[in-house]
CSV table of C-alpha atoms in Angstrom, one decimal:
chain,number,residue,atom,x,y,z
A,1,MET,CA,0.1,0.2,-0.2
A,2,ARG,CA,1.3,4.0,-0.4
A,3,ARG,CA,2.4,5.4,2.1
A,4,PRO,CA,1.2,9.4,2.9
A,5,GLY,CA,4.9,11.3,2.3
A,6,THR,CA,6.0,15.4,3.0
A,7,VAL,CA,2.8,17.3,1.2
A,8,PRO,CA,4.8,19.4,-1.1
A,9,ALA,CA,4.8,23.2,0.3
A,10,PHE,CA,3.0,23.9,-2.8
A,11,ALA,CA,0.1,22.5,-1.0
A,12,PHE,CA,0.5,24.3,2.4
A,13,GLY,CA,0.3,26.8,0.3
A,14,CYS,CA,-3.3,25.8,-0.8
A,15,VAL,CA,-5.0,24.7,1.5
A,16,ALA,CA,-3.9,27.9,3.1
A,17,MET,CA,-4.6,30.2,1.3
A,18,LEU,CA,-8.0,28.2,1.0
A,19,VAL,CA,-9.2,28.1,4.3
A,20,ALA,CA,-8.6,32.2,4.7
A,21,VAL,CA,-10.3,32.3,2.8
A,22,THR,CA,-12.9,30.3,4.0
A,23,ALA,CA,-13.1,31.2,7.2
A,24,PRO,CA,-15.2,34.2,7.1
A,25,ALA,CA,-17.7,33.1,5.0
A,26,ALA,CA,-18.5,30.8,8.0
A,27,ARG,CA,-17.7,33.1,10.5
A,28,ALA,CA,-20.8,35.7,8.7
A,29,GLN,CA,-23.1,32.5,7.5
A,30,ASP,CA,-22.7,31.4,11.4
A,31,VAL,CA,-22.9,27.3,9.3
A,32,THR,CA,-23.2,24.5,11.8
A,33,GLY,CA,-22.3,22.2,8.6
A,34,ARG,CA,-23.9,20.2,5.9
A,35,VAL,CA,-22.9,17.2,5.2
A,36,ALA,CA,-23.8,14.6,2.4
A,37,MET,CA,-22.2,11.5,2.1
A,38,GLU,CA,-21.5,8.8,-0.5
A,39,ALA,CA,-20.2,5.5,-0.5
A,40,VAL,CA,-18.9,2.7,-3.4
A,41,VAL,CA,-17.9,-0.1,-3.2
A,42,SER,CA,-17.0,-2.5,-6.0
A,43,ALA,CA,-16.2,-6.7,-6.6
A,44,SER,CA,-14.9,-8.1,-9.9
A,45,VAL,CA,-13.3,-11.6,-10.9
A,46,THR,CA,-12.9,-12.7,-14.8
A,47,SER,CA,-12.3,-16.1,-15.9
A,48,GLU,CA,-9.0,-15.7,-16.2
A,49,ALA,CA,-9.1,-14.9,-12.1
A,50,ASN,CA,-12.2,-15.9,-10.8
A,51,ASN,CA,-11.0,-16.7,-7.0
A,52,ASP,CA,-9.0,-13.3,-7.3
A,53,PRO,CA,-11.5,-10.4,-6.7
A,54,PHE,CA,-10.1,-6.7,-8.0
A,55,LEU,CA,-12.1,-4.7,-4.6
A,56,ILE,CA,-12.7,-0.9,-5.2
A,57,PHE,CA,-13.2,1.3,-1.7
A,58,ASP,CA,-14.4,4.5,-2.7
A,59,ALA,CA,-15.3,7.4,-0.5
A,60,VAL,CA,-17.3,11.0,-1.1
A,61,SER,CA,-18.1,13.3,1.3
A,62,THR,CA,-18.7,16.6,0.8
A,63,ILE,CA,-19.0,19.2,3.7
A,64,ARG,CA,-20.7,22.4,3.2
A,65,VAL,CA,-18.8,25.7,5.1
A,66,GLY,CA,-20.7,28.8,4.2
A,67,SER,CA,-22.9,30.0,1.2
A,68,GLY,CA,-21.4,28.4,-1.6
A,69,TRP,CA,-18.4,26.8,-0.4
A,70,ASP,CA,-17.6,23.2,0.2
A,71,ILE,CA,-14.5,20.8,1.2
A,72,VAL,CA,-15.0,17.7,-0.8
A,73,VAL,CA,-12.3,14.6,0.9
A,74,ARG,CA,-12.5,11.7,-1.3
A,75,PRO,CA,-10.1,8.8,-0.6
A,76,TRP,CA,-10.0,5.9,-2.1
A,77,ALA,CA,-8.2,2.3,-2.0
A,78,ARG,CA,-8.5,-0.7,-3.8
A,79,ARG,CA,-6.6,-4.4,-4.1
A,80,LEU,CA,-5.4,-5.5,-8.0
A,81,PRO,CA,-6.2,-8.8,-8.7
A,82,GLY,CA,-2.8,-10.6,-7.9
A,83,GLY,CA,-3.2,-8.5,-4.1
A,84,ASP,CA,-1.5,-5.9,-4.6
A,85,TRP,CA,-3.0,-3.2,-2.5
A,86,GLY,CA,-2.7,0.5,-3.2
A,87,ALA,CA,-4.4,4.3,-1.6
A,88,GLU,CA,-5.2,7.1,-2.6
A,89,MET,CA,-6.5,10.6,-2.3
A,90,TYR,CA,-8.4,11.6,-3.9
A,91,GLN,CA,-10.1,14.8,-3.7
A,92,LEU,CA,-8.6,16.5,-1.1
A,93,GLN,CA,-10.2,20.6,-2.3
A,94,LEU,CA,-12.0,23.4,-2.0
A,95,ARG,CA,-15.2,24.1,-3.9
A,96,TYR,CA,-17.1,27.6,-4.6
A,97,VAL,CA,-20.3,28.4,-7.1
A,98,SER,CA,-21.6,31.5,-6.9
A,99,SER,CA,-25.0,32.7,-7.4
A,100,THR,CA,-24.3,34.9,-10.0
A,101,ARG,CA,-26.5,35.0,-13.7
A,102,VAL,CA,-23.4,33.4,-14.7
A,103,PRO,CA,-23.1,31.0,-12.3
A,104,ILE,CA,-19.6,30.2,-11.8
A,105,ARG,CA,-17.4,27.8,-9.6
A,106,LEU,CA,-13.5,27.2,-8.6
A,107,ASP,CA,-12.6,23.9,-7.5
A,108,ALA,CA,-8.6,24.0,-6.3
A,109,GLY,CA,-6.4,21.2,-4.2
A,110,ILE,CA,-6.3,18.1,-4.7
A,111,ILE,CA,-8.7,18.3,-7.8
A,112,SER,CA,-10.0,15.6,-10.6
A,113,SER,CA,-9.3,16.0,-13.7
A,114,PRO,CA,-9.6,18.6,-16.0
A,115,LEU,CA,-9.9,16.8,-19.0
A,116,GLY,CA,-10.6,13.7,-20.1
A,117,LEU,CA,-14.8,12.0,-20.8
A,118,ALA,CA,-14.8,8.8,-19.1
A,119,THR,CA,-13.5,10.1,-15.6
A,120,LEU,CA,-16.0,10.9,-14.6
A,121,GLU,CA,-17.5,7.8,-14.5
A,122,LEU,CA,-14.8,5.9,-13.1
A,123,ARG,CA,-16.1,5.0,-10.5
A,124,PRO,CA,-17.8,1.4,-10.2
A,125,ASP,CA,-21.2,2.6,-10.0
A,126,ARG,CA,-20.8,5.4,-12.4
A,127,ASN,CA,-19.3,2.5,-15.0
A,128,PRO,CA,-22.2,1.3,-17.0
A,129,THR,CA,-20.2,-1.5,-18.7
A,130,ILE,CA,-17.7,-3.8,-15.9
A,131,ASN,CA,-14.0,-2.0,-16.8
A,132,ALA,CA,-13.2,1.3,-17.5
A,133,PRO,CA,-10.9,2.0,-21.0
A,134,PHE,CA,-7.5,0.6,-21.0
A,135,TYR,CA,-6.2,3.4,-21.8
A,136,TYR,CA,-6.8,6.0,-17.6
A,137,TYR,CA,-4.3,2.3,-16.8
A,138,ALA,CA,-2.0,1.1,-19.5
A,139,PRO,CA,1.0,2.9,-19.8
A,140,LEU,CA,2.5,3.8,-23.6
A,141,PRO,CA,5.2,2.4,-24.9
A,142,ALA,CA,9.0,4.4,-25.1
A,143,PHE,CA,9.4,6.5,-27.6
A,144,ASP,CA,13.1,7.0,-28.0
A,145,GLY,CA,14.6,4.6,-25.3
A,146,HIS,CA,13.4,6.8,-22.0
A,147,PHE,CA,10.4,4.8,-20.7
A,148,ASP,CA,8.6,7.6,-18.7
A,149,GLY,CA,5.3,6.2,-18.2
A,150,VAL,CA,2.7,7.6,-19.4
A,151,ARG,CA,-0.3,7.1,-21.0
A,152,LEU,CA,-3.1,8.6,-23.5
A,153,MET,CA,-5.1,10.2,-20.4
A,154,SER,CA,-4.9,9.9,-17.1
A,155,GLY,CA,-7.4,8.9,-14.3
A,156,GLY,CA,-5.1,10.4,-12.1
A,157,TYR,CA,-6.4,13.3,-9.7
A,158,PRO,CA,-4.0,16.6,-9.4
A,159,LEU,CA,-3.0,19.4,-7.0
A,160,GLY,CA,-4.6,22.5,-8.7
A,161,ALA,CA,-7.2,25.1,-9.5
A,162,ILE,CA,-9.6,25.3,-12.4
A,163,VAL,CA,-12.0,27.9,-12.7
A,164,THR,CA,-14.6,27.3,-14.9
A,165,ALA,CA,-18.2,29.7,-15.8
A,166,SER,CA,-21.4,27.5,-17.3
A,167,GLY,CA,-24.7,28.6,-19.0
A,168,THR,CA,-27.2,26.8,-20.2
A,169,ARG,CA,-25.9,25.9,-23.4
A,170,TRP,CA,-21.7,26.5,-23.1
A,171,ASP,CA,-19.2,26.3,-20.6
A,172,LEU,CA,-15.3,27.7,-20.4
A,173,ARG,CA,-12.9,26.2,-18.0
A,174,GLY,CA,-9.1,27.1,-17.8
A,175,GLY,CA,-6.3,26.2,-15.3
A,176,VAL,CA,-3.5,25.4,-13.7
A,177,THR,CA,-2.8,21.8,-12.7
A,178,ASP,CA,1.1,19.9,-10.7
A,179,GLY,CA,0.3,17.1,-13.5
A,180,SER,CA,0.6,16.0,-16.9
A,181,PRO,CA,-3.2,14.5,-18.0
A,182,ALA,CA,-1.1,12.1,-19.1
A,183,GLN,CA,0.7,10.9,-15.9
A,184,MET,CA,-0.3,8.9,-12.6
A,185,ARG,CA,0.6,11.6,-9.9
A,186,SER,CA,-0.4,11.1,-6.0
A,187,VAL,CA,-0.2,14.1,-4.6
A,188,LEU,CA,0.9,12.3,-1.2
A,189,SER,CA,3.1,9.3,-2.3
A,190,ARG,CA,6.5,9.4,-1.6
A,191,SER,CA,7.3,8.4,-5.0
A,192,ARG,CA,5.3,10.7,-6.7
A,193,THR,CA,7.1,12.0,-9.8
A,194,PRO,CA,8.2,16.2,-9.6
A,195,ALA,CA,5.4,18.4,-9.9
A,196,ALA,CA,5.1,20.0,-13.2
A,197,ALA,CA,2.7,23.4,-13.8
A,198,GLN,CA,0.4,22.4,-17.0
A,199,LEU,CA,-2.2,25.0,-18.9
A,200,VAL,CA,-5.4,23.2,-18.9
A,201,LEU,CA,-8.2,24.9,-21.0
A,202,GLY,CA,-11.5,23.3,-22.2
A,203,GLY,CA,-15.7,24.0,-22.7
A,204,GLY,CA,-18.2,22.8,-24.5
A,205,VAL,CA,-21.8,23.4,-26.5
A,206,THR,CA,-25.3,22.0,-26.7
A,207,PRO,CA,-27.6,22.9,-29.5
A,208,LEU,CA,-29.5,20.1,-28.1
A,209,PRO,CA,-31.3,19.0,-24.9
A,210,GLY,CA,-29.3,15.8,-24.4
A,211,LEU,CA,-27.1,16.2,-27.2
A,212,ARG,CA,-23.7,17.7,-26.1
A,213,PHE,CA,-20.0,18.9,-28.1
A,214,GLY,CA,-16.8,19.7,-25.8
A,215,ALA,CA,-13.1,19.8,-25.9
A,216,GLY,CA,-10.0,20.7,-23.6
A,217,LEU,CA,-6.6,20.7,-23.9
A,218,ALA,CA,-3.4,20.3,-21.6
A,219,ARG,CA,0.0,21.8,-22.0
A,220,GLY,CA,3.3,21.1,-19.6
A,221,ARG,CA,5.5,19.3,-19.2
A,222,TYR,CA,6.6,15.4,-18.9
A,223,ARG,CA,9.6,14.8,-18.8
A,224,HIS,CA,11.8,15.6,-16.4
A,225,GLY,CA,16.1,16.0,-16.7
A,226,ALA,CA,17.1,12.4,-16.8
A,227,LEU,CA,20.6,10.3,-17.2
A,228,ALA,CA,20.0,8.3,-20.8
A,229,PRO,CA,22.2,5.0,-21.3
A,230,ALA,CA,25.5,4.8,-22.2
A,231,ALA,CA,24.0,1.7,-24.9
A,232,ALA,CA,20.9,2.0,-26.9
A,233,LEU,CA,18.3,1.2,-23.9
A,234,PRO,CA,16.5,-2.1,-25.3
A,235,TYR,CA,13.6,-3.0,-25.9
A,236,ASP,CA,11.1,-6.3,-26.0
A,237,SER,CA,8.3,-6.8,-28.8
A,238,GLY,CA,6.5,-4.4,-27.4
A,239,GLY,CA,8.6,-1.3,-27.2
A,240,TYR,CA,9.3,-1.1,-23.8
A,241,GLY,CA,12.6,-0.6,-22.9
A,242,VAL,CA,14.0,-3.3,-20.4
A,243,SER,CA,17.0,-2.0,-18.8
A,244,THR,CA,17.5,-0.3,-15.3
A,245,SER,CA,20.9,1.5,-16.2
A,246,SER,CA,21.6,5.8,-15.4
A,247,VAL,CA,24.8,6.3,-16.7
A,248,GLY,CA,25.6,8.3,-19.9
A,249,THR,CA,24.2,11.5,-21.3
A,250,ALA,CA,21.5,14.0,-19.0
A,251,LEU,CA,18.1,14.0,-21.0
A,252,PRO,CA,16.4,17.2,-21.4
A,253,ASP,CA,12.7,18.3,-19.7
A,254,GLU,CA,10.4,17.7,-22.6
A,255,SER,CA,6.5,18.9,-22.8
A,256,ALA,CA,3.8,17.1,-23.5
A,257,THR,CA,0.5,18.4,-26.0
A,258,ILE,CA,-3.2,16.6,-25.0
A,259,VAL,CA,-5.4,17.4,-26.6
A,260,ASN,CA,-9.4,15.7,-25.9
A,261,LEU,CA,-12.4,15.7,-28.3
A,262,GLU,CA,-16.2,14.6,-26.7
A,263,GLY,CA,-19.3,13.6,-27.6
A,264,GLU,CA,-22.9,12.7,-26.0
A,265,TYR,CA,-26.2,11.9,-27.1
A,266,ALA,CA,-28.9,11.2,-24.7
A,267,ILE,CA,-32.3,9.9,-26.0
A,268,GLY,CA,-35.4,8.0,-24.7
A,269,TYR,CA,-33.6,5.3,-22.7
A,270,THR,CA,-30.3,5.4,-24.5
A,271,ARG,CA,-27.6,7.2,-24.4
A,272,VAL,CA,-24.0,7.8,-27.0
A,273,ALA,CA,-20.4,9.1,-25.6
A,274,GLY,CA,-17.2,8.4,-27.3
A,275,GLU,CA,-14.2,11.3,-26.4
A,276,TRP,CA,-10.1,11.3,-30.1
A,277,ILE,CA,-7.2,11.7,-27.9
A,278,VAL,CA,-4.1,13.1,-29.6
A,279,ASP,CA,-1.4,13.6,-27.6
A,280,ARG,CA,2.0,14.6,-28.9
A,281,PHE,CA,5.3,14.6,-27.3
A,282,ASP,CA,8.0,15.7,-28.0
A,283,THR,CA,11.2,13.2,-27.5
A,284,THR,CA,15.3,13.5,-27.9
A,285,ARG,CA,14.0,11.8,-32.3
A,286,ALA,CA,11.4,13.6,-33.6
A,287,PRO,CA,7.4,14.3,-31.8
A,288,ALA,CA,5.7,11.1,-30.6
A,289,VAL,CA,2.2,11.0,-31.6
A,290,ALA,CA,0.0,8.8,-29.9
A,291,ARG,CA,-3.7,9.1,-30.7
A,292,GLY,CA,-6.8,6.4,-29.5
A,293,PHE,CA,-10.7,6.4,-29.2
A,294,ASN,CA,-13.6,5.6,-26.9
A,295,LEU,CA,-16.9,5.0,-28.2
A,296,GLN,CA,-19.9,3.3,-25.1
A,297,ALA,CA,-23.3,2.8,-25.0
A,298,VAL,CA,-26.3,2.6,-22.6
A,299,ARG,CA,-29.4,1.7,-22.7
A,300,THR,CA,-32.5,1.2,-20.1
A,301,LEU,CA,-34.3,-2.2,-20.5
A,302,THR,CA,-36.8,-2.1,-18.0
A,303,PRO,CA,-36.2,-0.6,-14.8
A,304,ARG,CA,-33.8,-2.8,-13.8
A,305,TRP,CA,-32.1,-4.3,-16.5
A,306,PHE,CA,-30.0,-2.3,-18.2
A,307,ALA,CA,-27.1,-3.3,-21.4
A,308,ALA,CA,-23.9,-1.7,-22.4
A,309,GLY,CA,-20.9,-1.7,-24.5
A,310,ARG,CA,-17.8,-0.4,-25.0
A,311,ALA,CA,-15.1,-0.2,-27.5
A,312,VAL,CA,-11.1,1.7,-27.4
A,313,HIS,CA,-8.6,1.6,-29.2
A,314,ALA,CA,-4.6,3.2,-28.4
A,315,SER,CA,-1.1,3.5,-30.7
A,316,SER,CA,1.6,4.9,-30.5
A,317,PRO,CA,4.7,4.7,-31.9
A,318,VAL,CA,8.2,3.5,-30.7
A,319,LEU,CA,11.0,6.0,-32.3
A,320,SER,CA,13.5,3.8,-32.2
A,321,GLY,CA,15.2,0.0,-31.1
A,322,PRO,CA,14.9,-3.3,-33.6
A,323,SER,CA,12.1,-2.4,-34.4
A,324,PRO,CA,10.5,0.7,-34.7
A,325,GLY,CA,6.5,2.0,-35.4
A,326,ARG,CA,3.4,2.3,-34.6
A,327,ARG,CA,2.0,-0.3,-31.4
A,328,THR,CA,-1.4,-1.0,-30.8
A,329,ALA,CA,-4.3,-1.5,-28.7
A,330,THR,CA,-8.2,-2.5,-28.4
A,331,SER,CA,-10.8,-3.5,-26.5
A,332,ALA,CA,-15.0,-4.8,-26.6
A,333,GLU,CA,-17.3,-5.4,-24.2
A,334,ALA,CA,-19.7,-6.2,-24.0
A,335,THR,CA,-21.9,-5.9,-20.3
A,336,LEU,CA,-25.6,-6.7,-18.9
A,337,GLY,CA,-26.7,-6.1,-15.6
A,338,TYR,CA,-29.3,-5.9,-13.5
A,339,ARG,CA,-30.3,-3.1,-10.3
A,340,VAL,CA,-31.4,-5.9,-7.5
A,341,THR,CA,-32.5,-2.9,-5.0
A,342,PRO,CA,-31.1,0.7,-4.6
A,343,ASN,CA,-28.2,-0.6,-3.6
A,344,PHE,CA,-26.7,-3.5,-5.0
A,345,THR,CA,-26.4,-3.8,-8.8
A,346,VAL,CA,-25.7,-7.4,-9.9
A,347,ARG,CA,-22.8,-6.9,-14.1
A,348,GLY,CA,-22.3,-9.9,-16.0
A,349,GLY,CA,-20.1,-9.6,-19.3
A,350,TYR,CA,-18.0,-10.3,-21.5
A,351,GLU,CA,-14.4,-8.7,-23.4
A,352,ALA,CA,-12.1,-9.1,-25.8
A,353,TYR,CA,-8.7,-7.4,-25.8
A,354,THR,CA,-5.0,-7.0,-27.5
A,355,SER,CA,-2.5,-5.2,-25.4
A,356,PHE,CA,-0.2,-2.7,-27.2
A,357,ARG,CA,2.7,-6.7,-26.4
A,358,GLU,CA,0.4,-9.2,-27.7
A,359,ARG,CA,-1.3,-8.7,-30.6
A,360,GLU,CA,-3.4,-11.9,-29.6
A,361,TRP,CA,-6.8,-11.5,-28.8
A,362,GLU,CA,-7.7,-12.8,-25.1
A,363,ARG,CA,-11.1,-12.9,-24.8
A,364,GLN,CA,-12.6,-13.4,-20.9
A,365,VAL,CA,-16.0,-13.3,-19.1
A,366,ALA,CA,-16.4,-10.8,-16.0
A,367,VAL,CA,-19.0,-10.7,-13.3
A,368,SER,CA,-18.9,-7.6,-11.1
A,369,VAL,CA,-21.7,-6.3,-7.6
A,370,VAL,CA,-21.2,-3.1,-6.8
A,371,TRP,CA,-22.5,-1.4,-3.8
A,372,SER,CA,-23.1,1.9,-2.9
A,373,GLN,CA,-25.2,4.6,-0.5
A,374,ARG,CA,-25.8,8.2,-0.2
A,375,TRP,CA,-26.4,10.3,3.3
A,376,TRP,CA,-27.1,13.4,4.4
């Protein structure tokens, strides 16, 4: 399990600033406090490991501290098949929503990723399928011999501040975070990567009820100065560096540009949503452009039954090594769900997938049980 390390000075500064801002508002309103709590527990198994469950524990508490001001606390833990445990603080933030004609929202602290459509549905009770898009967790192959562990899009929770304005048919957002959307970075982990400021912009339009189009952009450093191996770094069949040597010439810092386009349409008992992502990574050789998409559909069949499907694809280049070229990974999943009670949902699904390392299709059957509860 990850153990929390020393919180960066930037985090202490943000917390101190937020407390200083909110304390007068709380005293002026004489707020006694209002708390909303949500808890989610998920267990899933596959035909490949039917006695080795994947467990997720997720809890969200929202505390009203003043008019329009809330504190959000979200600890999270998981157990991977094989017995590896991990825990993070997904959210530890202050949220403010104005009561002006054009609502302004501020999210500051450890916040959810401001890019990526599926980041809003990574919680098991909101995800219509059993599995999430793999590119949120599977690292891309090494581009130029230096493995950075970047992803097409990360489901991470960075430290930052995002301001959002919205109308009836539009929304805009902008701000800064301390890590690229292409990298996982746990602020409280001892093994976290160094902070790197990122500029984040985004927005969307809703031309018709149930129809929305959106776009997002992030730019900032993803690679931090390191030492290159003295000799060419060996590769395995997937384009991943397998050497741990750290002698040689220094590598420069490199930046990445992340762009995503998204859309969703809901009509009647059907919802279709998708996103397209393009990442441009600066490297020591040439820009490496990775891209992919996620498309899902959900259909409510009866008040208790629903069906969902998801298709995901990603491709990424390998610029050097014995077999340069593009590596691809694909998955397709079909799920049937049943709401036993308002708190319990059972899902069964079938998935076929390939990986960046293996081109042969693998197939498995999966079953999951999700419990969720909300308290006021």
